[in-house]
Short mmCIF file of C-alpha atoms in Angstrom, two decimals:
data_model
loop_
_atom_site.label_atom_id
_atom_site.label_comp_id
_atom_site.label_asym_id
_atom_site.label_seq_id
_atom_site.Cartn_x
_atom_site.Cartn_y
_atom_site.Cartn_z
CA MET W 1 42.53 180.22 306.20
CA LYS W 2 45.67 178.71 304.78
CA TYR W 3 46.00 179.68 301.15
CA CYS W 4 46.94 177.40 298.37
CA PHE W 5 48.83 179.09 295.55
CA LYS W 6 48.76 181.80 298.17
CA ILE W 7 45.00 182.05 297.65
CA ILE W 8 43.02 179.18 296.41
CA ILE W 9 42.97 176.08 298.50
CA VAL W 10 42.02 175.35 302.02
CA LEU W 11 42.17 172.11 303.95
CA VAL W 12 38.60 170.95 304.21
CA ILE W 13 39.21 167.84 306.28
CA SER W 14 40.18 170.04 309.25
CA THR W 15 36.75 171.63 308.94
CA PHE W 16 35.12 168.22 309.12
CA LEU W 17 37.16 167.21 312.14
CA CYS W 18 36.43 170.49 313.88
CA CYS W 19 32.74 170.05 313.20
CA VAL W 20 32.80 166.56 314.66
CA ALA W 21 34.91 167.57 317.62
CA CYS W 22 32.64 170.45 318.46
CA SER W 23 29.39 168.60 318.01
CA LYS W 24 29.32 167.84 321.72
CA ASP W 25 28.75 171.56 322.31
CA ASP W 26 25.59 171.67 320.22
CA ASP W 27 23.34 171.38 323.25
CA VAL W 28 25.10 174.09 325.27
CA ALA W 29 22.70 176.90 326.10
CA LEU W 30 23.90 180.11 324.48
CA PRO W 31 23.20 183.50 326.02
CA THR W 32 20.26 185.61 324.95
CA THR W 33 21.15 188.96 323.42
CA ASN W 34 18.95 191.83 322.41
CA ASN W 35 17.14 192.07 319.12
CA THR W 36 19.20 194.93 317.76
CA LEU W 37 22.51 193.12 318.23
CA GLN W 38 21.28 189.95 316.56
CA GLN W 39 20.02 191.90 313.61
CA LYS W 40 23.36 193.69 313.32
CA VAL W 41 25.24 190.39 313.31
CA PHE W 42 23.04 189.02 310.55
CA GLN W 43 23.23 192.26 308.58
CA GLU W 44 27.03 192.31 308.71
CA PHE W 45 27.17 188.66 307.68
CA TRP W 46 24.83 189.31 304.77
CA ASP W 47 26.76 192.41 303.66
CA ILE W 48 30.08 190.50 303.62
CA TYR W 49 28.65 187.88 301.28
CA ASP W 50 26.88 190.45 299.15
CA ARG W 51 30.23 192.15 298.59
CA HIS W 52 32.65 189.25 298.33
CA TYR W 53 30.95 185.88 297.70
CA PRO W 54 31.41 185.22 293.94
CA LEU W 55 29.46 182.00 293.50
CA PHE W 56 25.83 183.04 293.72
CA HIS W 57 25.49 182.83 289.96
CA ARG W 58 27.00 179.33 289.97
CA LYS W 59 24.39 178.16 292.46
CA ASP W 60 21.43 180.18 291.22
CA ILE W 61 21.08 182.07 294.52
CA ASN W 62 19.29 185.41 294.80
CA TRP W 63 21.00 186.81 297.88
CA LYS W 64 18.45 189.58 298.39
CA GLU W 65 15.68 187.01 298.58
CA ILE W 66 17.67 185.10 301.18
CA TYR W 67 17.90 188.28 303.25
CA ASP W 68 14.14 188.77 303.06
CA VAL W 69 13.48 185.20 304.19
CA TYR W 70 15.86 185.02 307.14
CA TYR W 71 16.10 188.57 308.49
CA THR W 72 12.38 188.53 309.28
CA GLN W 73 12.97 185.52 311.56
CA ILE W 74 15.11 187.59 313.92
CA ASP W 75 13.27 189.40 316.70
CA LYS W 76 13.70 190.32 320.34
CA THR W 77 13.40 186.67 321.41
CA THR W 78 16.24 185.48 319.15
CA THR W 79 19.16 183.95 321.04
CA ASP W 80 22.68 183.27 319.83
CA GLN W 81 21.69 179.62 319.46
CA ASP W 82 18.71 180.65 317.35
CA LEU W 83 20.94 182.78 315.16
CA LEU W 84 23.44 179.95 314.80
CA ASP W 85 20.59 177.69 313.72
CA ILE W 86 19.66 180.24 311.05
CA PHE W 87 23.26 180.25 309.82
CA LYS W 88 23.27 176.43 309.78
CA ASP W 89 20.17 176.48 307.61
CA ILE W 90 21.77 178.96 305.22
CA MET W 91 25.05 177.03 305.02
CA ASN W 92 23.44 173.63 304.52
CA ASN W 93 20.47 174.54 302.33
CA VAL W 94 21.50 177.71 300.48
CA ILE W 95 25.28 178.24 300.24
CA LYS W 96 26.32 174.56 300.38
CA ASP W 97 30.04 175.38 300.15
CA GLY W 98 32.69 173.46 302.11
CA HIS W 99 35.03 176.47 302.02
CA THR W 100 32.41 178.68 303.66
CA ASP W 101 31.13 178.56 307.24
CA VAL W 102 30.07 180.48 310.32
CA VAL W 103 31.68 179.85 313.72
CA TYR W 104 30.28 180.96 317.06
CA ASN W 105 32.67 181.57 319.97
CA ASN W 106 35.35 179.35 318.37
CA GLN W 107 33.26 176.31 319.33
CA GLN W 108 30.07 175.80 317.38
CA GLU W 109 30.03 175.77 313.62
CA ALA W 110 27.59 176.08 310.76
CA VAL W 111 29.24 174.22 307.88
CA PHE W 112 28.18 172.19 304.87
CA GLU W 113 29.24 168.61 304.22
CA PRO W 114 28.34 166.66 301.08
CA GLN W 115 26.62 163.30 301.24
CA PHE W 116 29.30 160.65 301.43
CA ASN W 117 28.79 157.11 300.13
CA GLU W 118 28.81 154.92 303.22
CA ASN W 119 30.02 151.83 301.39
CA ILE W 120 33.01 153.68 299.96
CA GLN W 121 33.85 155.11 303.36
CA ASN W 122 33.69 151.72 305.03
CA MET W 123 35.65 150.11 302.21
CA VAL W 124 38.50 152.60 302.44
CA GLN W 125 38.56 152.57 306.21
CA ASN W 126 38.31 148.82 306.74
CA ASN W 127 39.53 147.05 303.61
CA THR W 128 42.15 149.06 301.73
CA GLY W 129 44.91 148.48 304.25
CA SER W 130 44.69 144.72 303.84
CA LYS W 131 45.33 145.02 300.10
CA VAL W 132 48.69 146.81 300.23
CA ASN W 133 52.15 146.41 301.69
CA ILE W 134 53.28 149.85 302.83
CA VAL W 135 56.99 150.59 303.18
CA ALA W 136 57.51 150.83 306.93
CA SER W 137 59.40 154.12 306.84
CA SER W 138 56.44 155.81 305.15
CA VAL W 139 53.64 154.53 307.39
CA ASN W 140 53.63 157.55 309.71
CA ASN W 141 54.59 160.05 307.05
CA PRO W 142 52.15 163.01 307.22
CA TYR W 143 51.91 163.33 303.44
CA ILE W 144 52.50 160.08 301.57
CA SER W 145 52.59 156.37 302.30
CA TYR W 146 53.70 154.05 299.53
CA GLY W 147 54.33 150.41 298.73
CA THR W 148 52.96 147.70 296.47
CA LEU W 149 49.86 145.53 296.20
CA LYS W 150 50.06 142.38 298.29
CA ASN W 151 48.87 140.15 295.49
CA ASP W 152 50.95 141.81 292.74
CA THR W 153 54.19 143.51 293.67
CA THR W 154 54.64 144.77 290.10
CA ILE W 155 51.96 147.39 290.84
CA GLY W 156 52.84 150.30 293.10
CA TYR W 157 50.49 151.97 295.53
CA VAL W 158 50.64 155.58 296.76
CA ASN W 159 48.33 157.06 299.38
CA ALA W 160 48.56 160.85 299.07
CA LYS W 161 47.04 161.66 302.47
CA ASN W 162 46.93 165.45 302.28
CA PHE W 163 48.69 168.51 300.90
CA GLU W 164 48.61 170.61 304.06
CA PRO W 165 52.11 171.46 305.32
CA VAL W 166 53.05 170.70 308.89
CA ASN W 167 54.96 173.98 308.99
CA GLU W 168 54.61 177.09 306.84
CA ASN W 169 58.12 177.49 305.48
CA ASP W 170 60.32 176.63 302.51
CA SER W 171 62.15 173.86 304.33
CA GLU W 172 58.86 172.00 304.86
CA PHE W 173 58.08 172.21 301.16
CA ASN W 174 61.56 170.86 300.43
CA ASN W 175 60.82 168.05 302.89
CA PHE W 176 57.61 167.24 301.01
CA LYS W 177 59.46 167.19 297.70
CA SER W 178 62.03 164.80 299.15
CA ILE W 179 59.24 162.46 300.28
CA VAL W 180 57.69 162.54 296.81
CA ASP W 181 61.07 161.96 295.18
CA GLU W 182 61.77 158.98 297.46
CA THR W 183 58.40 157.51 296.53
CA LEU W 184 58.93 157.89 292.78
CA VAL W 185 62.44 156.42 292.92
CA ALA W 186 61.11 153.39 294.78
CA LEU W 187 58.26 152.82 292.32
CA LYS W 188 59.71 154.00 289.01
CA ASN W 189 60.08 150.49 287.57
CA LYS W 190 56.59 149.29 288.47
CA LYS W 191 54.17 148.27 285.74
CA GLY W 192 51.72 150.85 287.01
CA ILE W 193 50.82 152.86 290.10
CA ILE W 194 47.55 153.15 291.99
CA LEU W 195 47.38 156.69 293.36
CA ASP W 196 44.82 157.02 296.15
CA VAL W 197 43.39 160.44 297.07
CA ARG W 198 40.00 159.21 298.31
CA THR W 199 40.57 160.70 301.77
CA ASN W 200 42.75 163.65 300.75
CA GLY W 201 40.99 166.78 302.00
CA GLY W 202 43.33 169.28 300.39
CA GLY W 203 45.98 171.71 301.57
CA GLN W 204 48.27 173.94 299.57
CA GLY W 205 48.59 174.13 295.81
CA PRO W 206 52.38 173.90 295.43
CA TYR W 207 52.30 170.56 297.24
CA ALA W 208 49.54 169.19 295.02
CA TYR W 209 51.20 170.56 291.90
CA TYR W 210 54.61 169.14 292.70
CA LEU W 211 53.23 165.63 293.10
CA ALA W 212 51.12 165.92 289.95
CA GLY W 213 54.10 167.23 288.00
CA ARG W 214 56.01 164.02 288.68
CA PHE W 215 53.52 162.24 286.39
CA PHE W 216 53.43 164.75 283.51
CA ALA W 217 54.40 163.18 280.19
CA ASN W 218 55.88 166.33 278.66
CA SER W 219 57.55 169.54 279.77
CA THR W 220 54.89 171.90 278.42
CA THR W 221 53.56 174.34 281.01
CA THR W 222 49.80 173.93 281.38
CA THR W 223 47.35 176.64 282.42
CA LEU W 224 45.24 174.59 284.79
CA ILE W 225 42.93 177.22 286.27
CA ARG W 226 41.63 180.72 285.85
CA GLN W 227 40.08 182.87 288.56
CA ARG W 228 38.19 186.09 289.16
CA ILE W 229 36.72 187.98 292.10
CA LYS W 230 33.78 190.27 292.75
CA THR W 231 34.24 193.95 292.03
CA THR W 232 30.87 195.08 293.36
CA THR W 233 27.83 193.82 295.26
CA GLY W 234 25.10 191.60 293.89
CA SER W 235 24.21 188.02 292.99
CA GLY W 236 24.75 188.10 289.22
CA VAL W 237 27.80 187.32 287.16
CA GLU W 238 27.98 191.03 286.29
CA ALA W 239 29.23 191.64 289.86
CA LEU W 240 32.46 189.82 288.99
CA GLY W 241 35.50 191.27 287.29
CA ALA W 242 37.41 189.83 284.34
CA TRP W 243 39.53 186.71 284.62
CA ALA W 244 42.62 187.86 286.47
CA THR W 245 45.85 188.39 284.59
CA LEU W 246 47.59 190.68 287.08
CA GLU W 247 48.49 190.13 290.72
CA PHE W 248 46.12 191.80 293.19
CA GLU W 249 46.91 191.86 296.91
CA GLY W 250 43.24 192.07 297.80
CA TYR W 251 40.81 194.59 299.24
CA PRO W 252 41.97 195.97 302.61
CA ASP W 253 39.70 194.91 305.47
CA SER W 254 40.73 194.93 309.13
CA ARG W 255 38.24 192.17 309.93
CA VAL W 256 40.08 189.65 307.76
CA GLU W 257 43.01 187.48 308.77
CA GLY W 258 46.00 189.01 307.01
CA GLY W 259 44.24 192.35 306.49
CA TYR W 260 43.21 191.76 302.86
CA VAL W 261 40.37 189.88 301.22
CA ALA W 262 40.19 188.23 297.77
CA GLY W 263 43.81 188.49 296.66
CA VAL W 264 44.65 186.92 293.32
CA PHE W 265 48.02 185.64 292.08
CA PRO W 266 47.67 184.52 288.44
CA GLU W 267 51.18 183.08 288.29
CA ASP W 268 49.83 180.24 290.41
CA ASN W 269 47.45 179.18 287.65
CA PHE W 270 50.14 177.14 285.92
CA ILE W 271 51.47 173.63 286.37
CA LYS W 272 54.40 171.84 284.75
CA ALA W 273 56.52 168.71 285.06
CA SER W 274 58.49 168.53 288.30
CA GLY W 275 61.43 166.61 289.74
CA THR W 276 64.32 164.91 287.97
CA PHE W 277 62.18 162.40 286.05
CA GLN W 278 58.51 161.70 285.35
CA TYR W 279 56.62 158.46 285.76
CA THR W 280 54.59 157.93 282.57
CA SER W 281 53.43 154.33 282.81
CA LYS W 282 49.78 153.73 283.69
CA ILE W 283 48.33 155.56 286.69
CA ALA W 284 44.98 154.66 288.25
CA LEU W 285 43.81 157.62 290.35
CA LEU W 286 41.21 156.75 293.00
CA THR W 287 38.82 159.56 294.00
CA SER W 288 35.75 160.02 296.19
CA ARG W 289 33.66 162.71 297.87
CA GLY W 290 36.50 162.90 300.38
CA THR W 291 38.78 164.19 297.60
CA ALA W 292 38.55 167.92 298.22
CA SER W 293 40.04 171.31 297.51
CA ALA W 294 43.76 171.01 296.65
CA ALA W 295 43.21 167.32 295.97
CA GLU W 296 40.63 168.34 293.33
CA TYR W 297 43.21 170.57 291.65
CA PHE W 298 45.51 167.57 291.77
CA THR W 299 42.78 165.45 290.18
CA ALA W 300 42.17 168.02 287.45
CA ALA W 301 45.90 168.18 286.73
CA MET W 302 46.19 164.41 286.50
CA LYS W 303 43.23 164.21 284.14
CA THR W 304 45.20 166.24 281.58
CA GLN W 305 47.49 163.22 281.16
CA THR W 306 46.51 160.41 278.79
CA HIS W 307 48.18 157.65 280.84
CA VAL W 308 45.97 158.42 283.85
CA LYS W 309 42.53 156.92 284.50
CA THR W 310 40.37 158.13 287.39
CA ILE W 311 38.22 155.59 289.22
CA GLY W 312 35.76 155.87 292.11
CA ASN W 313 33.29 158.61 292.95
CA ILE W 314 32.82 162.31 292.18
CA THR W 315 35.04 164.67 294.17
CA PHE W 316 33.75 167.11 296.82
CA GLY W 317 33.39 170.20 294.59
CA ILE W 318 35.17 173.06 296.40
CA PHE W 319 37.68 175.13 294.43
CA ALA W 320 37.38 178.74 295.58
CA GLY W 321 39.90 180.50 297.78
CA SER W 322 38.52 181.79 301.08
CA ASP W 323 39.11 184.40 303.77
CA ILE W 324 38.07 184.51 307.42
CA PHE W 325 36.25 187.55 308.80
CA THR W 326 35.74 188.31 312.48
CA LEU W 327 32.50 190.27 312.61
CA ASN W 328 32.62 193.66 314.29
CA ASN W 329 29.18 193.06 315.73
CA GLY W 330 28.54 190.37 318.32
CA THR W 331 31.55 191.31 320.52
CA GLY W 332 33.92 189.26 318.37
CA LYS W 333 32.11 185.97 318.98
CA TRP W 334 31.13 185.46 315.34
CA LYS W 335 33.46 184.52 312.49
CA THR W 336 32.66 183.60 308.93
CA ARG W 337 34.90 182.04 306.34
CA VAL W 338 33.89 183.14 302.85
CA SER W 339 34.83 181.77 299.45
CA THR W 340 36.14 184.76 297.52
CA HIS W 341 37.20 183.39 294.12
CA ASP W 342 35.29 182.09 291.15
CA VAL W 343 37.51 179.38 289.67
CA GLU W 344 37.35 177.39 286.47
CA VAL W 345 39.65 174.44 285.80
CA LEU W 346 40.91 172.96 282.56
CA TYR W 347 38.81 169.91 281.69
CA ASN W 348 38.65 168.24 278.29
CA ASP W 349 40.55 171.19 276.77
CA SER W 350 38.15 173.87 278.04
CA PHE W 351 37.74 175.83 281.26
CA GLN W 352 34.77 174.75 283.36
CA SER W 353 33.44 175.35 286.86
CA PHE W 354 32.94 172.36 289.13
CA GLU W 355 32.07 174.41 292.20
CA GLY W 356 29.41 172.55 294.14
CA ILE W 357 29.51 169.77 291.54
CA GLY W 358 32.85 167.97 291.77
CA ILE W 359 34.92 166.21 289.13
CA SER W 360 33.53 162.92 287.85
CA PRO W 361 35.90 159.97 287.48
CA ASP W 362 36.43 158.22 284.17
CA GLN W 363 34.91 155.12 285.77
CA LEU W 364 32.23 155.69 288.38
CA SER W 365 32.14 152.83 290.89
CA PHE W 366 30.09 152.14 294.03
CA PRO W 367 30.81 148.97 295.99
CA THR W 368 27.91 147.00 297.37
CA SER W 369 27.60 146.32 301.08
CA THR W 370 28.16 142.63 300.30
CA GLU W 371 31.48 143.44 298.62
CA VAL W 372 32.54 145.68 301.49
CA ASN W 373 31.60 143.08 304.10
CA ALA W 374 33.61 140.52 302.15
CA GLY W 375 36.71 142.68 302.60
CA GLU W 376 37.01 143.82 299.01
CA ASP W 377 38.27 147.11 297.62
CA THR W 378 36.52 147.26 294.27
CA HIS W 379 38.29 150.48 293.28
CA ILE W 380 41.67 148.79 293.61
CA ASP W 381 40.35 145.82 291.63
CA LEU W 382 39.29 148.13 288.80
CA ALA W 383 42.66 149.89 288.96
CA VAL W 384 44.48 146.59 288.57
CA THR W 385 42.35 145.71 285.55
CA TYR W 386 43.21 149.04 283.92
CA ILE W 387 46.92 148.74 284.59
CA LYS W 388 47.18 145.15 283.34
CA ASN W 389 45.14 145.66 280.17
#
């Protein structure tokens, strides 16, 4: 995975695209393997989650009961396809975590997706573009496009597309900051700004935090999140350690990308104002189920500011950091990405978990099919009402 704050956030949209791209392989016949090997694959998978998955208590899952239900389904007739189907059932009906999946042979994937509102999806895809004038130089920008509303140029519009860096280096982060700074300079005198993260699937924390910091009304450093990891096996909250206050590189494990699992870096829990100036006029933040991972941290950060109103639908609900294991069993054909952090975010002055739940907007709004077919973007309309009143 690609960490956010070195640990927490992963780009979920890439998971969705991979799932769609690989769906054509779903009907490929997978080879039959012997009973013992299939059982070993499942056992290793189960053991990894028993040791490192910290969210069973959040989702009221008894992991031992899950073992008893599914392990008994594996016998000498079980194929790799059968086993993948078992993993799909577990991911979609038990774990239900967009930062957690199982991949077979780098092609087929067992992964959870939330139920998206079709009208919102169609509205954003087909109607939003007709409502805004985007500055030409920002159209193909990988991170941010900006401009103004067509029917009211006193209101700015920013589409924060994603927070996933094109390259993993400091110069790319500096490039992102320059793009943000250019956007804020261009829009700083607008009456208000509509900030759209309805299709932002996440990325890395520093990117999300830098953009959010440009809208902070004061210079006070805010503790936005707290996190903890499992210290032993089991499904209960007692298997987790205390909220982390010290840096921990992670548990060594040769199966994991990077060699360590469940690292924590508490210095990344904080957010503060960024850039040379802050925009503190009204902000309407548009969210949806497509607002995920780092974009949810961004949403939580923005909701700490009194000049910001969130409009749209509930966010995806994935906050935990994750690590990718290549299973020793199964001749390296099986990988599983596992959420490894229990995270709570600051919300209404207290720390709360929104894992598997998502952050609700201040104004929940679902367009009708009639409104969508008429070319409307009701979220933008509500944003305009907020900014003008």
